[in-house]
Coordinates of C-alpha atoms and ligand atoms in Angstrom, one line a residue:
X1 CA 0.0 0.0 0.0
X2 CA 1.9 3.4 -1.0
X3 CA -1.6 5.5 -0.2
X4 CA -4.3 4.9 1.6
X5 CA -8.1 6.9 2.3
X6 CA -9.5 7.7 5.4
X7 CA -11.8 9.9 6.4
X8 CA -11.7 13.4 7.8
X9 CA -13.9 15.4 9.6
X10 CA -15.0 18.6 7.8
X11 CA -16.7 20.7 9.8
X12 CA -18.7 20.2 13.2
X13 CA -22.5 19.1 12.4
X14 CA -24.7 21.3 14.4
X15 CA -27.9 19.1 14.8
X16 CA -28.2 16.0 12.8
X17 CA -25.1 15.2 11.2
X18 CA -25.0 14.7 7.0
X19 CA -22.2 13.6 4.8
X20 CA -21.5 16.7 3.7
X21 CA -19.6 17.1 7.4
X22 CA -16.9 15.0 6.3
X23 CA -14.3 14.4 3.4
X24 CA -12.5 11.3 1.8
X25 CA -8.6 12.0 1.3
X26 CA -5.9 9.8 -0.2
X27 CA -2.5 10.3 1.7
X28 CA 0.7 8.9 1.6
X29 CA 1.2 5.0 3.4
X30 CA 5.0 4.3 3.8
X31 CA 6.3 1.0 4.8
X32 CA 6.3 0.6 8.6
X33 CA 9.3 2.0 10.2
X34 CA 11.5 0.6 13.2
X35 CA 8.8 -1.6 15.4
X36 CA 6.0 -0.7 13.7
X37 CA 3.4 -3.0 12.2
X38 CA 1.1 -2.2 8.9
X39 CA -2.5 -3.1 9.0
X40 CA -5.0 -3.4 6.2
X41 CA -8.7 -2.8 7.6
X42 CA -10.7 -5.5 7.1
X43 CA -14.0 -3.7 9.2
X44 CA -14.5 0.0 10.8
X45 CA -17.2 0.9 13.8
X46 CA -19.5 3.2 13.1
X47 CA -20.5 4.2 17.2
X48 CA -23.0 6.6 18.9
X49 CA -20.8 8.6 20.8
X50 CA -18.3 9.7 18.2
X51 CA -21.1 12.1 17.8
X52 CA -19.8 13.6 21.0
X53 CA -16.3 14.0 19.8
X54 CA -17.6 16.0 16.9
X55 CA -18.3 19.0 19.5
X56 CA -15.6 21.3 20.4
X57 CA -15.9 20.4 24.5
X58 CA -14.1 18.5 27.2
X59 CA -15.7 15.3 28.0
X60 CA -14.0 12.0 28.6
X61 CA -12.5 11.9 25.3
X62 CA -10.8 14.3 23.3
X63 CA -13.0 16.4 20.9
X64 CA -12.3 15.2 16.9
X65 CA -10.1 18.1 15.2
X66 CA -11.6 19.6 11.8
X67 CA -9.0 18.7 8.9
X68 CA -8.0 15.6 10.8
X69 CA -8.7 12.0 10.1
X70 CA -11.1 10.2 12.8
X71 CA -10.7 7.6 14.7
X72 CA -12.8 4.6 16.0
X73 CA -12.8 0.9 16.5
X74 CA -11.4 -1.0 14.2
X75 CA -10.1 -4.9 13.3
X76 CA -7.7 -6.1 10.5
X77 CA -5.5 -7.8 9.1
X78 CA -1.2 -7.7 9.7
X79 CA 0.8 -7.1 6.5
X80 CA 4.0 -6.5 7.6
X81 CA 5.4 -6.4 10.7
X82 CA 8.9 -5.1 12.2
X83 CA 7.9 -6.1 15.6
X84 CA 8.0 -9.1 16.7
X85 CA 5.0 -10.1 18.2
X86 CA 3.2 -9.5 15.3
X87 CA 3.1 -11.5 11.6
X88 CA 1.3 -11.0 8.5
X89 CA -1.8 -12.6 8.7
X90 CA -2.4 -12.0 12.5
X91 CA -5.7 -10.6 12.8
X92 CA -5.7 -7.2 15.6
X93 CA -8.7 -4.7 16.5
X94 CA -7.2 -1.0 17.2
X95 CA -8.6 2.2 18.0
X96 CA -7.2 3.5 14.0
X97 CA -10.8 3.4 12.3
X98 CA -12.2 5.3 9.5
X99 CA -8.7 4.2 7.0
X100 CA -8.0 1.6 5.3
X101 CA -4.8 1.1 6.2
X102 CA -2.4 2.4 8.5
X103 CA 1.5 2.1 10.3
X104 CA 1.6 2.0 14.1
X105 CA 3.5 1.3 17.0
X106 CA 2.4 -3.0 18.4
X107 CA 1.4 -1.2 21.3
X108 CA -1.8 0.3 19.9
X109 CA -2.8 -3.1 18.7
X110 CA -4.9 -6.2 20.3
X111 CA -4.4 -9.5 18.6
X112 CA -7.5 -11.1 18.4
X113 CA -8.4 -14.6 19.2
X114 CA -10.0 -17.0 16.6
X115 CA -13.4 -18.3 17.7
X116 CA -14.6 -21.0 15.1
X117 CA -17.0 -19.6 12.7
X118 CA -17.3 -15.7 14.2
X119 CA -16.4 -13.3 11.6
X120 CA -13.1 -10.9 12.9
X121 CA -15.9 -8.5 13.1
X122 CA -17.8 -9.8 16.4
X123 CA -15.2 -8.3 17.4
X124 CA -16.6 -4.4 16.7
X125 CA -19.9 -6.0 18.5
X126 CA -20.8 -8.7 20.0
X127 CA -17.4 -10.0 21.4
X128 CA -16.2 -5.9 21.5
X129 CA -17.0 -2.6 23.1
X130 CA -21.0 -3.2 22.5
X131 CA -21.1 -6.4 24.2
X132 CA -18.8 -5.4 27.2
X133 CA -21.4 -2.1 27.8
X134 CA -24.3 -4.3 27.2
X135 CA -22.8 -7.4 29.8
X136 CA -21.0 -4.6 32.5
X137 CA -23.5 -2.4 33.0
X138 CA -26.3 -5.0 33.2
X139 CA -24.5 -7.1 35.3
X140 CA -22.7 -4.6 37.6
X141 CA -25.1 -1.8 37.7
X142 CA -28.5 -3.5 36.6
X143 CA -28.2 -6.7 39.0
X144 CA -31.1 -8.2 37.6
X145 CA -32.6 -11.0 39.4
X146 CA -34.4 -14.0 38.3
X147 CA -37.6 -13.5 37.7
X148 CA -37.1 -9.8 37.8
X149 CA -38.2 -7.0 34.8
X150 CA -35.6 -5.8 32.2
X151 CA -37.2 -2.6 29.8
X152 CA -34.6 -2.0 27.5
X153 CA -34.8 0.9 25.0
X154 CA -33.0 1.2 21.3
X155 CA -33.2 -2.7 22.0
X156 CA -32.6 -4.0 18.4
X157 CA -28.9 -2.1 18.5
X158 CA -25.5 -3.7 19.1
X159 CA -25.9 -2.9 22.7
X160 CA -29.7 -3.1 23.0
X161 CA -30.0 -6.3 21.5
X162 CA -27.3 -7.9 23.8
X163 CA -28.8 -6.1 27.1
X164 CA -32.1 -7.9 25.9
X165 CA -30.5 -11.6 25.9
X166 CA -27.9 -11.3 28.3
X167 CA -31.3 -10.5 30.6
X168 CA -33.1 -13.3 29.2
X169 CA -30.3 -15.7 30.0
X170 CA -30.7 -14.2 33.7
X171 CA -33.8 -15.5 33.9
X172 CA -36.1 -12.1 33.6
X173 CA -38.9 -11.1 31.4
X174 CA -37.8 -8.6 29.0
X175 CA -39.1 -5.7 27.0
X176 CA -37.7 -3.8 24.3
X177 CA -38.3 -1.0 22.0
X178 CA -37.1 -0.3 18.5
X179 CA -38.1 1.6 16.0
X180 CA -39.7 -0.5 13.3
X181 CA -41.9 -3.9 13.1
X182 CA -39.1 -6.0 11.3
X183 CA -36.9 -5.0 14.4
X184 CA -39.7 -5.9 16.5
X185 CA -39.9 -9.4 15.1
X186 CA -36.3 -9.8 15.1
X187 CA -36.4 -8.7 19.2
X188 CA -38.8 -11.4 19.2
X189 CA -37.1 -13.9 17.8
X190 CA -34.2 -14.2 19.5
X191 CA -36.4 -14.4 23.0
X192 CA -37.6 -10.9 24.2
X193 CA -40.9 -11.3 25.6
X194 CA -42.5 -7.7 24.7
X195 CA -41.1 -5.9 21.5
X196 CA -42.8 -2.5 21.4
X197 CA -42.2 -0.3 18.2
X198 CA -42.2 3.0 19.7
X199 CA -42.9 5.1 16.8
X200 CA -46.1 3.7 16.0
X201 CA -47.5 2.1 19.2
X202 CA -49.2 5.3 20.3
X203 CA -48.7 5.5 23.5
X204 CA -45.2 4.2 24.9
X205 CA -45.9 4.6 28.6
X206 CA -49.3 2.6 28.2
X207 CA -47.6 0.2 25.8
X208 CA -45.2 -0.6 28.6
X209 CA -47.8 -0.7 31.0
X210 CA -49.5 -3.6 29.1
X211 CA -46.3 -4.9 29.0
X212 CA -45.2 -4.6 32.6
X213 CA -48.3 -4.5 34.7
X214 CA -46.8 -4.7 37.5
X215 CA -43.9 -2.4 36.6
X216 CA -39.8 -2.7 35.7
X217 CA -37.2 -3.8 37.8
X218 CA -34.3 -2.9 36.0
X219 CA -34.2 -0.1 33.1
X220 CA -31.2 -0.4 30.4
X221 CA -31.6 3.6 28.8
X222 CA -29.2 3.7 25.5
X223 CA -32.2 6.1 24.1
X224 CA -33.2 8.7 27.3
X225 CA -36.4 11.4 26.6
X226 CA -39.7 9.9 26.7
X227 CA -38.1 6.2 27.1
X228 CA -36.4 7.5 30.8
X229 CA -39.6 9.0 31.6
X230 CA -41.9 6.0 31.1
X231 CA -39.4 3.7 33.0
X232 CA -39.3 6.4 36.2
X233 CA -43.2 6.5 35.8
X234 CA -43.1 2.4 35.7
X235 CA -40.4 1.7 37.9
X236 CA -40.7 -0.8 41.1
X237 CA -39.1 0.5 44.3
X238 CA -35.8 -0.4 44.6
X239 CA -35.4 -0.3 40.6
X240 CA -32.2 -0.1 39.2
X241 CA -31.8 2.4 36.0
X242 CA -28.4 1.8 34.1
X243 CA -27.9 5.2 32.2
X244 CA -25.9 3.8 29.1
X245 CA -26.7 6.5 26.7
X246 CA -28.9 9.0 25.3
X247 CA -29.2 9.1 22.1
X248 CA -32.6 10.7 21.6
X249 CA -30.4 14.0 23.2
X250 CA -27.1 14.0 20.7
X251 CA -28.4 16.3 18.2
X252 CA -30.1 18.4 20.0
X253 CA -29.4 22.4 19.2
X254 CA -30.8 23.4 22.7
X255 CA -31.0 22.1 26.2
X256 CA -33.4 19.2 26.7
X257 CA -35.9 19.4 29.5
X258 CA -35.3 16.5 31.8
X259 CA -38.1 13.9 33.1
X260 CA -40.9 15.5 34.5
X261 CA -41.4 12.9 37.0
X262 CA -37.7 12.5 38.4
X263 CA -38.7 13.4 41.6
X264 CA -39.7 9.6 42.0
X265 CA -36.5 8.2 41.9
X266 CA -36.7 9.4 45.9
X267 CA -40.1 8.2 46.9
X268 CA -39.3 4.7 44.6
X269 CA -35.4 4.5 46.0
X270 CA -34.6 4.2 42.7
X271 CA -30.8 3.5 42.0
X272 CA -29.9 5.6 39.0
X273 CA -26.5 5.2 37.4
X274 CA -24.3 6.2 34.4
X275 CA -21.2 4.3 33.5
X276 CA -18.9 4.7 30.6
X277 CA -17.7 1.2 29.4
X278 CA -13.9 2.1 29.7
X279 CA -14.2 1.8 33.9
X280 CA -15.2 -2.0 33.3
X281 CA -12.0 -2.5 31.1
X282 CA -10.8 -5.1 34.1
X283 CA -13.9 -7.0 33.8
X284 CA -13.0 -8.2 29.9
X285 CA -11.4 -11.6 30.3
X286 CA -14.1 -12.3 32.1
X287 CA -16.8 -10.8 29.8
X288 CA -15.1 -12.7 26.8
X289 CA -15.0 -15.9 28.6
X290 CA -18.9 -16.1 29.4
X291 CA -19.6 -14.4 26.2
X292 CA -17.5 -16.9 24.0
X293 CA -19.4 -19.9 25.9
X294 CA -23.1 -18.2 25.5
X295 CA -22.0 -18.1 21.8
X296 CA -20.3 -21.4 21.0
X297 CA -23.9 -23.2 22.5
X298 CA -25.8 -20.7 20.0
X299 CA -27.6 -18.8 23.0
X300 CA -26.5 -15.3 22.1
X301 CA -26.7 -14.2 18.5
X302 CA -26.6 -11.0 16.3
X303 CA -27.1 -9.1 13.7
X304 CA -24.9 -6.7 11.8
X305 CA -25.8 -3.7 9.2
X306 CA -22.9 -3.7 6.6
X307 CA -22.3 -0.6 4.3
X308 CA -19.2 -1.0 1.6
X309 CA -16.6 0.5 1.5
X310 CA -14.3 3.5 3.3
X311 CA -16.2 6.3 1.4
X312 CA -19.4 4.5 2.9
X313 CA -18.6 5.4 6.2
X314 CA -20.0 9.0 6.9
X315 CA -23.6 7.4 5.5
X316 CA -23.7 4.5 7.9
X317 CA -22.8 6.7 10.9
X318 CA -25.5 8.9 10.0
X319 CA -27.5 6.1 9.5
X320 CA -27.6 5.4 13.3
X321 CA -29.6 8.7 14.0
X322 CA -32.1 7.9 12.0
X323 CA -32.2 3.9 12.6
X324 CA -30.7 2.2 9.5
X325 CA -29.2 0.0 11.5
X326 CA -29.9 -3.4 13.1
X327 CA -27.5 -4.8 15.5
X328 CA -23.9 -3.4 14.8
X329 CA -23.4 -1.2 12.1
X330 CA -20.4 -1.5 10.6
X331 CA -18.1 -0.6 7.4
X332 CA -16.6 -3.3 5.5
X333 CA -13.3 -1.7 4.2
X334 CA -11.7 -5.2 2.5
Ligands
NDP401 P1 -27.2 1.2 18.1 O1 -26.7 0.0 17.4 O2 -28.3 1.0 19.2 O3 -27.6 2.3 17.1 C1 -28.4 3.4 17.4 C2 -29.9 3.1 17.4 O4 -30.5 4.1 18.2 C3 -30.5 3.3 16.0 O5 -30.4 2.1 15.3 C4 -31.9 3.7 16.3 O6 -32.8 2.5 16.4 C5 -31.8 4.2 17.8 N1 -32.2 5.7 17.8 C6 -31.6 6.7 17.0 N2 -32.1 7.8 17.3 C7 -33.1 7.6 18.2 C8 -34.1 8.4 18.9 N3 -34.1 9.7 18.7 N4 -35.0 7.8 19.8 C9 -34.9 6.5 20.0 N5 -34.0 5.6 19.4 C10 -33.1 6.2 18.5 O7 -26.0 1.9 18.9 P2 -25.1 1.3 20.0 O8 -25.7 -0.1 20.4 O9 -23.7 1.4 19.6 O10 -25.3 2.3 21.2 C11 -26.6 2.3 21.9 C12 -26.5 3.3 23.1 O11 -25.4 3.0 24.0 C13 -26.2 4.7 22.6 O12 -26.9 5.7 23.4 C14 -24.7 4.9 22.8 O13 -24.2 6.2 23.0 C15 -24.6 4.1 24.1 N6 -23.3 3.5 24.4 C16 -22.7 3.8 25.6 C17 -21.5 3.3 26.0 C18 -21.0 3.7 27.4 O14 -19.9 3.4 27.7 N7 -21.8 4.3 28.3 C19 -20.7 2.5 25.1 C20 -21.4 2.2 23.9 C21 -22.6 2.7 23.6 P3 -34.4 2.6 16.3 O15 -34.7 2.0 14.9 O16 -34.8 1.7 17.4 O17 -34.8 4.0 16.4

């Protein structure tokens, strides 16, 4: 590879992002120097919160620079290497997303283990960052209980969808919402006892209500707005809400009112907790492990949403705002 494309950011979307926010560049790919290792993208994470990195504000990662090429999740494949813990061949995820190809340093790679029939790119979902928010923050924030009630919203997504199994394989009922009826019937499929479609069921705090007549035990919010609201107005005392995300709120040109009825997260001793999946990093070989094992005896599965191609990648990352996704959404660079 003497060049290689990746994709730059812009400008900074105010509101909804478009494509128009970024740009496709060709730029020079020399062959790795003194320990480093070249890898060839084989697939790219598209991700929810890199719409936070496109504001110009602290938070827990650095903001995106305009002119600069982004960077996200990625695996692929080793084709040369002038470090030895690394061959051609070897298959490693990074944090060097949205190229197809890059030089780096063996420290800012993972090698990746082969699991029998999983595509490398479980590894930018189910078996990656997704799965790890989806398992950590269930298990170590939501405790669900057998028996217990899991609502979980944006439920047919990478993390939604594995929130809704992982609580299944607990031994709860769960209910999810998603945003059309083919999600719905996917939700079903794999086990979910209540698939709501929240843009046409009316409703949403009576369609949980049928749902959950006698209310939700843990809530799993990747969506917040109306979804938080309906599980503080339906939540059992001593619920547990895991605050995972928001994504209803990353667009949004003004402040957003919060839930009207928060003040019942004192009279319900509601837990209420936000994590960021980094703080369960230690918690991964232990993820992978029961992950892995829920996989190989087919009780987990997934879905991914593939678009083609590195000049694809500004399309499927818009795509997540308005729901072209189910399960992961990814890029396919080779
Ligand atoms: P998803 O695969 O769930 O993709 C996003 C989905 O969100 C879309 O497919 C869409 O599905 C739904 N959505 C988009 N806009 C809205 C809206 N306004 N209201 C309701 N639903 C909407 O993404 P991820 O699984 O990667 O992420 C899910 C959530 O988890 C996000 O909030 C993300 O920021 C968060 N997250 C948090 C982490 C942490 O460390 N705390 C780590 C990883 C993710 P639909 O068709 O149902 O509308």
């Amino acid at each position: 590879m003497a060049t290689t494309r990746e994709i730059h950011l812009k400008s900074r979307p105010v509101g909804v992002p478009d494509a128009a926010h970024f740009e496709l560049a060709t730029v020079d790919l020399p062959a790795p120097g003194p320990g480093e290792v070249q890898v060839k993208n084989l697939f790219m994470s598209v991700d929810p919160y890199m719409r936070g990195r496109m504001y110009d504000r602290p938070s827990y990662v650095p903001p995106f620079q305009v002119g600069k090429v982004l960077e996200g999740g990625a695996v692929g494949e080793v084709v040369a290497s002038n470090d030895s813990g690394f061959k051609p061949g070897d298959i490693v995820s990074s944090m060097l997303g949205w190229r197809e190809g890059f030089n780096a340093p063996a420290s800012a790679l993972t090698k990746l283990p082969a699991i029998e029939g999983v595509s490398p790119s479980a590894y930018l979902g189910i078996l990656g960052m997704p799965g790890l928010t989806a398992w950590s923050g269930l298990t170590q924030i939501g405790e669900p209980r057998e028996g217990e009630t899991v609502f979980v919203s944006g439920g047919a997504g990478a993390v939604g969808s594995a929130v809704a199994q992982i609580a299944k394989l607990k031994g709860c009922k769960v209910i999810a919402t998603a945003g059309t009826d083919a999600k719905c019937a996917w939700l079903r499929s794999v086990g979910v006892d209540h698939a709501i479609n929240y843009k046409t069921c009316g409703s949403l705090l009576a369609a949980v209500r049928d749902a959950a007549p006698k209310g939700i035990d843990v809530y799993f919010d990747n969506v917040g707005g109306e979804h938080l609201e309906v599980a503080i107005e339906l939540a059992r005392p001593f619920a547990r809400l895991v605050e995972c995300g928001m994504i209803a709120n990353y667009n949004a040109t003004e402040p957003t009112p919060g839930p009207s009825n928060i003040i019942m997260i004192v009279g319900k001793s509601i837990k209420m907790q936000g994590f960021i999946v980094t703080q369960f990093a230690s918690l991964q070989p232990q993820f992978l492990a029961e992950m892995s094992g829920w996989i190989q005896q087919g009780r987990i599965r997934w879905e991914e949403t593939v678009f083609d191609g590195i000049g694809k990648a500004p399309d499927a990352f818009v795509g997540l705002f308005s729901g072209s996704n189910t399960g992961k959404m990814l890029v396919k660079l080779a």
